[in-house]
PDB file of C-alpha atoms (C1' of nucleotides) in Angstrom:
ATOM      1  CA  UNK A   1      -0.038  -0.019  -0.024  1.00 75.00           C
ATOM      2  CA  UNK A   2       1.697   3.175  -1.101  1.00 82.00           C
ATOM      3  CA  UNK A   3       1.088   6.299   0.983  1.00 89.00           C
ATOM      4  CA  UNK A   4      -1.627   7.971  -1.002  1.00 93.00           C
ATOM      5  CA  UNK A   5      -2.828   9.915   1.962  1.00 92.00           C
ATOM      6  CA  UNK A   6      -1.140  13.174   1.012  1.00 94.00           C
ATOM      7  CA  UNK A   7      -2.764  12.953  -2.443  1.00 94.00           C
ATOM      8  CA  UNK A   8      -6.097  12.268  -0.886  1.00 93.00           C
ATOM      9  CA  UNK A   9      -5.797  15.115   1.505  1.00 92.00           C
ATOM     10  CA  UNK A  10      -4.820  17.357  -1.214  1.00 93.00           C
ATOM     11  CA  UNK A  11      -7.922  16.431  -3.362  1.00 94.00           C
ATOM     12  CA  UNK A  12     -10.246  16.875  -0.368  1.00 92.00           C
ATOM     13  CA  UNK A  13      -8.924  20.180   0.954  1.00 91.00           C
ATOM     14  CA  UNK A  14      -8.601  21.700  -2.691  1.00 93.00           C
ATOM     15  CA  UNK A  15     -12.124  20.789  -3.427  1.00 92.00           C
ATOM     16  CA  UNK A  16     -13.271  22.062   0.014  1.00 90.00           C
ATOM     17  CA  UNK A  17     -11.483  25.324  -0.471  1.00 90.00           C
ATOM     18  CA  UNK A  18     -13.109  25.681  -3.922  1.00 92.00           C
ATOM     19  CA  UNK A  19     -16.444  24.674  -2.701  1.00 91.00           C
ATOM     20  CA  UNK A  20     -16.299  27.198   0.221  1.00 88.00           C
ATOM     21  CA  UNK A  21     -15.113  29.947  -2.144  1.00 89.00           C
ATOM     22  CA  UNK A  22     -17.860  29.258  -4.580  1.00 91.00           C
ATOM     23  CA  UNK A  23     -20.715  28.643  -2.287  1.00 91.00           C
ATOM     24  CA  UNK A  24     -20.076  31.955  -0.380  1.00 89.00           C
ATOM     25  CA  UNK A  25     -20.640  33.897  -3.612  1.00 90.00           C
ATOM     26  CA  UNK A  26     -23.701  31.855  -4.668  1.00 92.00           C
ATOM     27  CA  UNK A  27     -25.340  32.415  -1.259  1.00 91.00           C
ATOM     28  CA  UNK A  28     -24.651  36.095  -1.567  1.00 89.00           C
ATOM     29  CA  UNK A  29     -26.680  36.018  -4.706  1.00 87.00           C
ATOM     30  CA  UNK A  30     -29.595  34.617  -2.880  1.00 89.00           C
ATOM     31  CA  UNK A  31     -29.495  30.903  -4.076  1.00 93.00           C
ATOM     32  CA  UNK A  32     -28.486  27.652  -2.680  1.00 94.00           C
ATOM     33  CA  UNK A  33     -26.046  25.294  -4.493  1.00 94.00           C
ATOM     34  CA  UNK A  34     -28.824  23.136  -5.818  1.00 94.00           C
ATOM     35  CA  UNK A  35     -30.927  25.993  -6.972  1.00 95.00           C
ATOM     36  CA  UNK A  36     -27.968  27.539  -8.653  1.00 96.00           C
ATOM     37  CA  UNK A  37     -27.057  24.277 -10.410  1.00 96.00           C
ATOM     38  CA  UNK A  38     -30.695  24.156 -11.810  1.00 97.00           C
ATOM     39  CA  UNK A  39     -30.647  27.700 -12.977  1.00 97.00           C
ATOM     40  CA  UNK A  40     -27.210  27.164 -14.640  1.00 96.00           C
ATOM     41  CA  UNK A  41     -28.315  24.066 -16.324  1.00 96.00           C
ATOM     42  CA  UNK A  42     -31.468  25.602 -17.710  1.00 96.00           C
ATOM     43  CA  UNK A  43     -29.811  28.673 -18.911  1.00 95.00           C
ATOM     44  CA  UNK A  44     -29.502  28.909 -22.803  1.00 94.00           C
ATOM     45  CA  UNK A  45     -31.856  26.046 -23.196  1.00 95.00           C
ATOM     46  CA  UNK A  46     -35.425  25.668 -24.427  1.00 94.00           C
ATOM     47  CA  UNK A  47     -36.191  23.794 -21.126  1.00 95.00           C
ATOM     48  CA  UNK A  48     -35.613  20.166 -19.886  1.00 96.00           C
ATOM     49  CA  UNK A  49     -37.472  17.502 -18.196  1.00 97.00           C
ATOM     50  CA  UNK A  50     -36.930  16.547 -14.463  1.00 97.00           C
ATOM     51  CA  UNK A  51     -35.072  13.509 -15.639  1.00 96.00           C
ATOM     52  CA  UNK A  52     -32.619  15.474 -17.832  1.00 96.00           C
ATOM     53  CA  UNK A  53     -31.868  17.974 -15.023  1.00 96.00           C
ATOM     54  CA  UNK A  54     -31.496  15.154 -12.454  1.00 95.00           C
ATOM     55  CA  UNK A  55     -28.909  13.671 -14.779  1.00 94.00           C
ATOM     56  CA  UNK A  56     -26.917  16.800 -15.107  1.00 94.00           C
ATOM     57  CA  UNK A  57     -27.052  17.844 -11.503  1.00 93.00           C
ATOM     58  CA  UNK A  58     -26.696  14.440  -9.965  1.00 91.00           C
ATOM     59  CA  UNK A  59     -29.907  15.121  -7.913  1.00 92.00           C
ATOM     60  CA  UNK A  60     -32.202  12.136  -7.208  1.00 92.00           C
ATOM     61  CA  UNK A  61     -35.842  12.946  -8.269  1.00 94.00           C
ATOM     62  CA  UNK A  62     -37.089  13.459  -4.813  1.00 94.00           C
ATOM     63  CA  UNK A  63     -34.589  16.097  -3.926  1.00 94.00           C
ATOM     64  CA  UNK A  64     -35.078  17.623  -7.266  1.00 96.00           C
ATOM     65  CA  UNK A  65     -38.948  18.024  -6.733  1.00 97.00           C
ATOM     66  CA  UNK A  66     -38.177  20.146  -3.693  1.00 96.00           C
ATOM     67  CA  UNK A  67     -35.613  22.306  -5.421  1.00 96.00           C
ATOM     68  CA  UNK A  68     -37.962  22.906  -8.230  1.00 97.00           C
ATOM     69  CA  UNK A  69     -40.740  23.698  -5.768  1.00 96.00           C
ATOM     70  CA  UNK A  70     -38.614  26.416  -4.100  1.00 95.00           C
ATOM     71  CA  UNK A  71     -37.536  27.824  -7.430  1.00 96.00           C
ATOM     72  CA  UNK A  72     -41.139  27.815  -8.580  1.00 95.00           C
ATOM     73  CA  UNK A  73     -42.228  29.800  -5.404  1.00 94.00           C
ATOM     74  CA  UNK A  74     -39.576  32.292  -6.217  1.00 94.00           C
ATOM     75  CA  UNK A  75     -40.987  32.688  -9.805  1.00 95.00           C
ATOM     76  CA  UNK A  76     -37.932  31.504 -11.481  1.00 96.00           C
ATOM     77  CA  UNK A  77     -39.241  28.361 -13.187  1.00 96.00           C
ATOM     78  CA  UNK A  78     -42.356  27.191 -14.569  1.00 97.00           C
ATOM     79  CA  UNK A  79     -43.493  23.490 -15.020  1.00 97.00           C
ATOM     80  CA  UNK A  80     -45.288  22.986 -18.320  1.00 96.00           C
ATOM     81  CA  UNK A  81     -46.685  19.877 -19.923  1.00 94.00           C
ATOM     82  CA  UNK A  82     -44.456  17.888 -22.133  1.00 94.00           C
ATOM     83  CA  UNK A  83     -46.510  17.453 -25.309  1.00 94.00           C
ATOM     84  CA  UNK A  84     -44.296  14.502 -26.446  1.00 93.00           C
ATOM     85  CA  UNK A  85     -44.992  12.491 -23.190  1.00 96.00           C
ATOM     86  CA  UNK A  86     -47.735  13.421 -20.766  1.00 95.00           C
ATOM     87  CA  UNK A  87     -46.094  11.698 -17.920  1.00 95.00           C
ATOM     88  CA  UNK A  88     -43.335  14.111 -17.920  1.00 95.00           C
ATOM     89  CA  UNK A  89     -42.964  17.931 -17.199  1.00 96.00           C
ATOM     90  CA  UNK A  90     -40.820  20.455 -19.048  1.00 97.00           C
ATOM     91  CA  UNK A  91     -39.135  22.812 -16.775  1.00 97.00           C
ATOM     92  CA  UNK A  92     -38.332  26.305 -18.146  1.00 97.00           C
ATOM     93  CA  UNK A  93     -36.847  29.479 -16.852  1.00 97.00           C
ATOM     94  CA  UNK A  94     -39.340  32.302 -16.573  1.00 97.00           C
ATOM     95  CA  UNK A  95     -38.174  35.811 -17.372  1.00 96.00           C
ATOM     96  CA  UNK A  96     -37.264  36.189 -13.688  1.00 95.00           C
ATOM     97  CA  UNK A  97     -35.337  32.948 -13.945  1.00 95.00           C
ATOM     98  CA  UNK A  98     -33.688  34.159 -17.083  1.00 96.00           C
ATOM     99  CA  UNK A  99     -32.609  37.371 -15.459  1.00 95.00           C
ATOM    100  CA  UNK A 100     -31.369  35.477 -12.447  1.00 94.00           C
ATOM    101  CA  UNK A 101     -29.302  33.245 -14.727  1.00 95.00           C
ATOM    102  CA  UNK A 102     -27.777  36.355 -16.434  1.00 95.00           C
ATOM    103  CA  UNK A 103     -27.208  38.038 -12.912  1.00 92.00           C
ATOM    104  CA  UNK A 104     -25.562  34.911 -11.568  1.00 91.00           C
ATOM    105  CA  UNK A 105     -23.915  32.575 -13.892  1.00 92.00           C
ATOM    106  CA  UNK A 106     -21.603  34.965 -15.685  1.00 91.00           C
ATOM    107  CA  UNK A 107     -20.842  36.850 -12.577  1.00 91.00           C
ATOM    108  CA  UNK A 108     -20.120  33.680 -10.860  1.00 91.00           C
ATOM    109  CA  UNK A 109     -17.662  32.610 -13.515  1.00 93.00           C
ATOM    110  CA  UNK A 110     -15.930  35.916 -13.340  1.00 92.00           C
ATOM    111  CA  UNK A 111     -15.690  35.581  -9.522  1.00 91.00           C
ATOM    112  CA  UNK A 112     -14.057  32.243  -9.955  1.00 91.00           C
ATOM    113  CA  UNK A 113     -11.811  33.505 -12.627  1.00 92.00           C
ATOM    114  CA  UNK A 114     -10.222  35.749 -10.097  1.00 89.00           C
ATOM    115  CA  UNK A 115      -8.619  32.710  -8.880  1.00 90.00           C
ATOM    116  CA  UNK A 116      -8.038  30.544 -11.841  1.00 92.00           C
ATOM    117  CA  UNK A 117      -6.633  33.465 -13.884  1.00 92.00           C
ATOM    118  CA  UNK A 118      -3.540  33.319 -11.704  1.00 93.00           C
ATOM    119  CA  UNK A 119      -2.639  30.260 -13.692  1.00 93.00           C
ATOM    120  CA  UNK A 120      -1.400  30.071 -17.110  1.00 93.00           C
ATOM    121  CA  UNK A 121      -3.288  27.979 -19.663  1.00 93.00           C
ATOM    122  CA  UNK A 122      -0.452  25.460 -19.546  1.00 94.00           C
ATOM    123  CA  UNK A 123      -0.681  25.173 -15.906  1.00 93.00           C
ATOM    124  CA  UNK A 124      -4.564  24.775 -16.066  1.00 94.00           C
ATOM    125  CA  UNK A 125      -3.936  22.014 -18.568  1.00 95.00           C
ATOM    126  CA  UNK A 126      -1.488  20.144 -16.542  1.00 94.00           C
ATOM    127  CA  UNK A 127      -3.842  20.244 -13.361  1.00 94.00           C
ATOM    128  CA  UNK A 128      -6.653  19.179 -15.450  1.00 95.00           C
ATOM    129  CA  UNK A 129      -4.664  16.084 -16.947  1.00 95.00           C
ATOM    130  CA  UNK A 130      -3.533  14.968 -13.581  1.00 92.00           C
ATOM    131  CA  UNK A 131      -7.082  15.215 -12.198  1.00 94.00           C
ATOM    132  CA  UNK A 132      -8.293  13.213 -15.362  1.00 94.00           C
ATOM    133  CA  UNK A 133      -5.740  10.507 -14.267  1.00 92.00           C
ATOM    134  CA  UNK A 134      -7.205  10.175 -10.923  1.00 92.00           C
ATOM    135  CA  UNK A 135     -10.784  10.434 -12.083  1.00 93.00           C
ATOM    136  CA  UNK A 136     -10.392   7.609 -14.382  1.00 92.00           C
ATOM    137  CA  UNK A 137      -9.538   5.345 -11.472  1.00 90.00           C
ATOM    138  CA  UNK A 138     -13.045   5.701  -9.802  1.00 85.00           C
TER     139      UNK A 138
ATOM    140  CA  UNK B   1     -10.424  35.133 -18.770  1.00 75.00           C
ATOM    141  CA  UNK B   2      -8.644  31.960 -19.576  1.00 82.00           C
ATOM    142  CA  UNK B   3     -10.867  29.001 -20.076  1.00 89.00           C
ATOM    143  CA  UNK B   4     -10.747  27.275 -16.741  1.00 92.00           C
ATOM    144  CA  UNK B   5     -13.921  25.512 -16.973  1.00 92.00           C
ATOM    145  CA  UNK B   6     -12.416  22.142 -18.021  1.00 93.00           C
ATOM    146  CA  UNK B   7     -10.214  22.260 -15.045  1.00 94.00           C
ATOM    147  CA  UNK B   8     -12.913  23.205 -12.706  1.00 93.00           C
ATOM    148  CA  UNK B   9     -15.068  20.432 -13.942  1.00 91.00           C
ATOM    149  CA  UNK B  10     -12.227  17.861 -13.519  1.00 93.00           C
ATOM    150  CA  UNK B  11     -11.754  18.933  -9.959  1.00 94.00           C
ATOM    151  CA  UNK B  12     -15.444  18.794  -9.064  1.00 92.00           C
ATOM    152  CA  UNK B  13     -16.109  15.499 -10.833  1.00 90.00           C
ATOM    153  CA  UNK B  14     -13.115  13.893  -9.580  1.00 93.00           C
ATOM    154  CA  UNK B  15     -13.967  14.873  -6.031  1.00 92.00           C
ATOM    155  CA  UNK B  16     -17.469  13.738  -6.400  1.00 91.00           C
ATOM    156  CA  UNK B  17     -16.251  10.430  -7.858  1.00 90.00           C
ATOM    157  CA  UNK B  18     -14.050   9.948  -4.860  1.00 92.00           C
ATOM    158  CA  UNK B  19     -16.626  11.072  -2.376  1.00 91.00           C
ATOM    159  CA  UNK B  20     -19.193   8.637  -3.805  1.00 89.00           C
ATOM    160  CA  UNK B  21     -16.871   5.811  -3.642  1.00 91.00           C
ATOM    161  CA  UNK B  22     -15.721   6.628  -0.164  1.00 92.00           C
ATOM    162  CA  UNK B  23     -19.044   7.432   1.423  1.00 92.00           C
ATOM    163  CA  UNK B  24     -20.654   4.179   0.066  1.00 90.00           C
ATOM    164  CA  UNK B  25     -18.021   2.267   2.028  1.00 92.00           C
ATOM    165  CA  UNK B  26     -18.542   4.322   5.179  1.00 93.00           C
ATOM    166  CA  UNK B  27     -22.181   3.884   5.093  1.00 91.00           C
ATOM    167  CA  UNK B  28     -21.731   0.146   4.666  1.00 90.00           C
ATOM    168  CA  UNK B  29     -19.792   0.334   7.923  1.00 89.00           C
ATOM    169  CA  UNK B  30     -23.024   1.981   9.590  1.00 90.00           C
ATOM    170  CA  UNK B  31     -21.603   5.489  10.002  1.00 94.00           C
ATOM    171  CA  UNK B  32     -22.372   8.691   8.450  1.00 94.00           C
ATOM    172  CA  UNK B  33     -19.435  10.847   6.943  1.00 94.00           C
ATOM    173  CA  UNK B  34     -19.526  13.163   9.988  1.00 95.00           C
ATOM    174  CA  UNK B  35     -19.564  10.328  12.510  1.00 96.00           C
ATOM    175  CA  UNK B  36     -16.612   8.747  10.767  1.00 96.00           C
ATOM    176  CA  UNK B  37     -14.757  11.955  10.629  1.00 96.00           C
ATOM    177  CA  UNK B  38     -15.151  12.356  14.345  1.00 97.00           C
ATOM    178  CA  UNK B  39     -14.158   8.605  15.133  1.00 97.00           C
ATOM    179  CA  UNK B  40     -11.126   8.879  12.802  1.00 96.00           C
ATOM    180  CA  UNK B  41     -10.074  12.239  14.416  1.00 96.00           C
ATOM    181  CA  UNK B  42     -10.415  10.800  17.905  1.00 97.00           C
ATOM    182  CA  UNK B  43      -8.524   7.609  17.224  1.00 96.00           C
ATOM    183  CA  UNK B  44      -5.174   7.307  18.562  1.00 95.00           C
ATOM    184  CA  UNK B  45      -5.610  10.270  20.894  1.00 96.00           C
ATOM    185  CA  UNK B  46      -6.363  10.640  24.606  1.00 94.00           C
ATOM    186  CA  UNK B  47      -9.423  12.659  23.765  1.00 96.00           C
ATOM    187  CA  UNK B  48     -10.258  16.114  22.537  1.00 97.00           C
ATOM    188  CA  UNK B  49     -12.473  19.214  23.210  1.00 97.00           C
ATOM    189  CA  UNK B  50     -15.377  19.979  20.973  1.00 97.00           C
ATOM    190  CA  UNK B  51     -13.484  22.920  19.738  1.00 96.00           C
ATOM    191  CA  UNK B  52     -10.484  20.935  18.638  1.00 96.00           C
ATOM    192  CA  UNK B  53     -12.827  18.359  16.910  1.00 97.00           C
ATOM    193  CA  UNK B  54     -14.668  21.188  15.279  1.00 95.00           C
ATOM    194  CA  UNK B  55     -11.368  22.598  13.804  1.00 94.00           C
ATOM    195  CA  UNK B  56     -10.174  19.293  12.411  1.00 94.00           C
ATOM    196  CA  UNK B  57     -13.463  18.163  10.992  1.00 93.00           C
ATOM    197  CA  UNK B  58     -14.552  21.673   9.719  1.00 91.00           C
ATOM    198  CA  UNK B  59     -17.901  21.369  11.535  1.00 92.00           C
ATOM    199  CA  UNK B  60     -19.489  24.241  13.280  1.00 92.00           C
ATOM    200  CA  UNK B  61     -20.215  23.625  16.936  1.00 94.00           C
ATOM    201  CA  UNK B  62     -24.012  23.481  16.590  1.00 94.00           C
ATOM    202  CA  UNK B  63     -23.618  20.665  14.009  1.00 94.00           C
ATOM    203  CA  UNK B  64     -20.916  18.890  16.087  1.00 96.00           C
ATOM    204  CA  UNK B  65     -23.117  18.508  19.132  1.00 97.00           C
ATOM    205  CA  UNK B  66     -25.658  16.708  17.064  1.00 96.00           C
ATOM    206  CA  UNK B  67     -23.178  14.524  15.619  1.00 97.00           C
ATOM    207  CA  UNK B  68     -21.735  13.734  19.009  1.00 97.00           C
ATOM    208  CA  UNK B  69     -25.167  13.191  20.399  1.00 96.00           C
ATOM    209  CA  UNK B  70     -25.639  10.386  17.874  1.00 95.00           C
ATOM    210  CA  UNK B  71     -22.274   8.838  18.577  1.00 96.00           C
ATOM    211  CA  UNK B  72     -23.038   8.950  22.225  1.00 96.00           C
ATOM    212  CA  UNK B  73     -26.378   7.350  21.674  1.00 94.00           C
ATOM    213  CA  UNK B  74     -24.575   4.486  19.931  1.00 94.00           C
ATOM    214  CA  UNK B  75     -22.106   4.208  22.907  1.00 95.00           C
ATOM    215  CA  UNK B  76     -19.066   5.164  20.899  1.00 96.00           C
ATOM    216  CA  UNK B  77     -17.996   8.298  22.678  1.00 97.00           C
ATOM    217  CA  UNK B  78     -18.300   9.823  26.197  1.00 97.00           C
ATOM    218  CA  UNK B  79     -18.276  13.319  27.279  1.00 97.00           C
ATOM    219  CA  UNK B  80     -16.191  13.880  30.445  1.00 96.00           C
ATOM    220  CA  UNK B  81     -15.417  17.192  32.282  1.00 94.00           C
ATOM    221  CA  UNK B  82     -12.203  18.892  31.220  1.00 95.00           C
ATOM    222  CA  UNK B  83     -10.276  19.358  34.481  1.00 94.00           C
ATOM    223  CA  UNK B  84      -8.410  22.300  32.934  1.00 94.00           C
ATOM    224  CA  UNK B  85     -11.409  24.279  31.893  1.00 96.00           C
ATOM    225  CA  UNK B  86     -14.771  23.613  33.447  1.00 95.00           C
ATOM    226  CA  UNK B  87     -16.494  25.308  30.464  1.00 95.00           C
ATOM    227  CA  UNK B  88     -15.243  22.666  28.027  1.00 95.00           C
ATOM    228  CA  UNK B  89     -15.794  19.025  27.621  1.00 96.00           C
ATOM    229  CA  UNK B  90     -13.459  16.296  26.708  1.00 97.00           C
ATOM    230  CA  UNK B  91     -14.710  13.695  24.185  1.00 97.00           C
ATOM    231  CA  UNK B  92     -13.287  10.417  24.239  1.00 97.00           C
ATOM    232  CA  UNK B  93     -13.752   7.170  22.432  1.00 97.00           C
ATOM    233  CA  UNK B  94     -15.218   4.261  24.551  1.00 97.00           C
ATOM    234  CA  UNK B  95     -14.190   0.769  24.089  1.00 97.00           C
ATOM    235  CA  UNK B  96     -16.899   0.413  21.573  1.00 96.00           C
ATOM    236  CA  UNK B  97     -15.806   3.507  19.853  1.00 96.00           C
ATOM    237  CA  UNK B  98     -12.128   2.362  19.958  1.00 97.00           C
ATOM    238  CA  UNK B  99     -13.285  -0.991  18.190  1.00 95.00           C
ATOM    239  CA  UNK B 100     -15.380   0.946  15.720  1.00 95.00           C
ATOM    240  CA  UNK B 101     -12.247   2.971  14.917  1.00 96.00           C
ATOM    241  CA  UNK B 102     -10.109  -0.217  14.548  1.00 95.00           C
ATOM    242  CA  UNK B 103     -12.811  -1.724  12.385  1.00 94.00           C
ATOM    243  CA  UNK B 104     -13.337   1.225  10.191  1.00 93.00           C
ATOM    244  CA  UNK B 105     -10.440   3.420   9.724  1.00 93.00           C
ATOM    245  CA  UNK B 106      -7.830   0.982   8.584  1.00 92.00           C
ATOM    246  CA  UNK B 107     -10.258  -0.982   6.415  1.00 93.00           C
ATOM    247  CA  UNK B 108     -11.407   2.206   4.854  1.00 93.00           C
ATOM    248  CA  UNK B 109      -7.828   3.224   3.943  1.00 94.00           C
ATOM    249  CA  UNK B 110      -7.437  -0.369   2.449  1.00 93.00           C
ATOM    250  CA  UNK B 111     -10.772   0.139   0.547  1.00 92.00           C
ATOM    251  CA  UNK B 112      -9.434   3.303  -0.784  1.00 93.00           C
ATOM    252  CA  UNK B 113      -6.044   1.902  -1.641  1.00 93.00           C
ATOM    253  CA  UNK B 114      -7.630  -0.380  -4.149  1.00 91.00           C
ATOM    254  CA  UNK B 115      -7.902   2.684  -6.178  1.00 91.00           C
ATOM    255  CA  UNK B 116      -4.772   4.621  -5.451  1.00 93.00           C
ATOM    256  CA  UNK B 117      -2.526   1.870  -5.526  1.00 93.00           C
ATOM    257  CA  UNK B 118      -3.043   1.781  -9.413  1.00 94.00           C
ATOM    258  CA  UNK B 119      -0.753   4.802  -9.430  1.00 93.00           C
ATOM    259  CA  UNK B 120       2.889   4.824  -8.933  1.00 93.00           C
ATOM    260  CA  UNK B 121       4.510   6.855  -6.087  1.00 94.00           C
ATOM    261  CA  UNK B 122       5.652   9.270  -8.756  1.00 95.00           C
ATOM    262  CA  UNK B 123       2.320   9.723 -10.185  1.00 94.00           C
ATOM    263  CA  UNK B 124       0.621  10.339  -6.829  1.00 94.00           C
ATOM    264  CA  UNK B 125       3.317  12.906  -6.162  1.00 95.00           C
ATOM    265  CA  UNK B 126       2.527  14.661  -9.487  1.00 94.00           C
ATOM    266  CA  UNK B 127      -1.142  14.691  -8.897  1.00 94.00           C
ATOM    267  CA  UNK B 128      -0.597  16.043  -5.306  1.00 95.00           C
ATOM    268  CA  UNK B 129       1.696  18.949  -6.572  1.00 95.00           C
ATOM    269  CA  UNK B 130      -0.746  20.023  -9.178  1.00 92.00           C
ATOM    270  CA  UNK B 131      -3.565  20.076  -6.470  1.00 94.00           C
ATOM    271  CA  UNK B 132      -1.363  22.068  -4.138  1.00 94.00           C
ATOM    272  CA  UNK B 133      -0.842  24.652  -6.824  1.00 92.00           C
ATOM    273  CA  UNK B 134      -4.599  24.900  -7.232  1.00 92.00           C
ATOM    274  CA  UNK B 135      -5.156  24.814  -3.430  1.00 92.00           C
ATOM    275  CA  UNK B 136      -2.759  27.713  -2.730  1.00 91.00           C
ATOM    276  CA  UNK B 137      -4.834  29.911  -4.885  1.00 89.00           C
ATOM    277  CA  UNK B 138      -7.884  29.911  -2.596  1.00 84.00           C
TER     278      UNK B 138
ATOM    279  C1'  DT C   1     -16.459  40.643  28.829  1.00 57.21           C
ATOM    280  C1'  DA C   2     -15.077  36.648  26.131  1.00 57.21           C
ATOM    281  C1'  DT C   3     -15.290  31.749  25.437  1.00 57.21           C
ATOM    282  C1'  DT C   4     -17.240  26.695  25.638  1.00 57.21           C
ATOM    283  C1'  DG C   5     -20.665  23.974  24.483  1.00 57.21           C
ATOM    284  C1'  DT C   6     -25.860  23.281  24.355  1.00 57.21           C
ATOM    285  C1'  DT C   7     -30.293  24.450  22.754  1.00 57.21           C
ATOM    286  C1'  DA C   8     -33.647  26.083  19.637  1.00 57.21           C
ATOM    287  C1'  DT C   9     -35.205  27.231  15.033  1.00 57.21           C
ATOM    288  C1'  DA C  10     -35.695  26.921  10.501  1.00 57.21           C
ATOM    289  C1'  DC C  11     -34.039  25.348   5.962  1.00 57.21           C
ATOM    290  C1'  DT C  12     -32.097  22.310   2.649  1.00 57.21           C
ATOM    291  C1'  DC C  13     -30.512  17.816   0.851  1.00 57.21           C
ATOM    292  C1'  DT C  14     -30.442  12.776   1.064  1.00 57.21           C
ATOM    293  C1'  DA C  15     -32.438   8.305   0.512  1.00 57.21           C
ATOM    294  C1'  DT C  16     -36.203   5.335   0.147  1.00 57.21           C
ATOM    295  C1'  DA C  17     -40.607   3.778  -1.094  1.00 57.21           C
ATOM    296  C1'  DA C  18     -45.317   4.139  -2.217  1.00 57.21           C
ATOM    297  C1'  DC C  19     -48.246   6.428  -5.431  1.00 57.21           C
ATOM    298  C1'  DT C  20     -50.582   8.640  -9.933  1.00 57.21           C
ATOM    299  C1'  DA C  21     -50.932   9.137 -14.507  1.00 57.21           C
ATOM    300  C1'  DT C  22     -49.420   8.060 -18.359  1.00 57.21           C
ATOM    301  C1'  DA C  23     -46.707   4.783 -21.839  1.00 57.21           C
TER     302       DA C  23
ATOM    303  C1'  DT D   1     -45.329  -3.719 -16.946  1.00 57.21           C
ATOM    304  C1'  DA D   2     -42.240   0.283 -17.133  1.00 57.21           C
ATOM    305  C1'  DT D   3     -41.495   5.080 -16.545  1.00 57.21           C
ATOM    306  C1'  DA D   4     -41.907  10.244 -14.957  1.00 57.21           C
ATOM    307  C1'  DG D   5     -42.688  12.928 -11.499  1.00 57.21           C
ATOM    308  C1'  DT D   6     -44.892  13.878  -6.855  1.00 57.21           C
ATOM    309  C1'  DT D   7     -45.622  12.824  -2.189  1.00 57.21           C
ATOM    310  C1'  DA D   8     -44.446  11.091   2.392  1.00 57.21           C
ATOM    311  C1'  DT D   9     -41.222  10.053   5.847  1.00 57.21           C
ATOM    312  C1'  DA D  10     -37.272   9.977   8.478  1.00 57.21           C
ATOM    313  C1'  DG D  11     -32.504  11.365   8.926  1.00 57.21           C
ATOM    314  C1'  DA D  12     -28.561  14.366   8.843  1.00 57.21           C
ATOM    315  C1'  DG D  13     -25.839  18.572   8.109  1.00 57.21           C
ATOM    316  C1'  DT D  14     -25.936  23.953   7.881  1.00 57.21           C
ATOM    317  C1'  DA D  15     -26.414  28.503   9.761  1.00 57.21           C
ATOM    318  C1'  DT D  16     -27.652  31.471  13.304  1.00 57.21           C
ATOM    319  C1'  DA D  17     -28.598  33.254  17.411  1.00 57.21           C
ATOM    320  C1'  DA D  18     -29.696  33.000  22.386  1.00 57.21           C
ATOM    321  C1'  DC D  19     -28.323  31.002  26.564  1.00 57.21           C
ATOM    322  C1'  DA D  20     -25.746  28.950  30.936  1.00 57.21           C
ATOM    323  C1'  DA D  21     -21.649  28.142  33.038  1.00 57.21           C
ATOM    324  C1'  DT D  22     -17.111  29.445  33.515  1.00 57.21           C
ATOM    325  C1'  DA D  23     -12.925  32.178  32.530  1.00 57.21           C
TER     326       DA D  23
END
DNA sequence: TATTGTTATACTCTATAACTATA
DNA sequence: TATAGTTATAGAGTATAACAATA
């Protein structure tokens, strides 16, 4: 058993530092992580079914229903009947939701870029390729 | 703004893959992540105050009280008065808790090593150093 | 006055399973 | 029979603030 603990700790604490940094900003925008993920997923699309959103955001359907309820209560999404399959529902951003997307997604990327822009394209590429190597093991 | 999204996605999905893999095992051992973290933190120590545990596990004190309550209910920890400071409490593993530590910590490392052992020491070192680079930015 | 840990409150996510309405 | 989404339930972490005991 090689000593993988330092690598493991580096992964965990790097992710946590990122998550912390990212979440603080998202909350300041008035959204939870789950809500932001849904808004970001729906942005620039014509709408999606719950199943599709669940796949992208890795939320199970029970959780997603709750997140969608809260977004609907805020007037950011609507549920409309899916003409192709009456069992399913299409989720779309409302104008308010669209505005929220514009006001959060791009600013959030810019917020994150404060950090990532300290690295060169080459460095980013190296980090990515090392992470890929690790990812592929799981 | 350089395109850091691929690097970001690699970080997030690698961590999620790890977390998923790790948590599945911890749950199969009958613990939540928070409970396991506390047990792992207390293992091989003479006990710690809540404050110290909170620092190591990154839990806020309100959360920690709940986690400790559940571990106490399982008979895995005890709260004893701290002779050095009567405001604070020392948390210690009971025999049951010690046994749980033995039965989970090492096995969990071995479970994780299934994955990490596919990499050479040099590869692990490279991944770690790239993660460090990223970590330092936050 | 400041700190330690508990309590209380309210929210969100998770997991699971049962349920409905369609397919 | 199978699938899409909702509902119900129970559990756990999060954040915040108020509080008692002690420093």
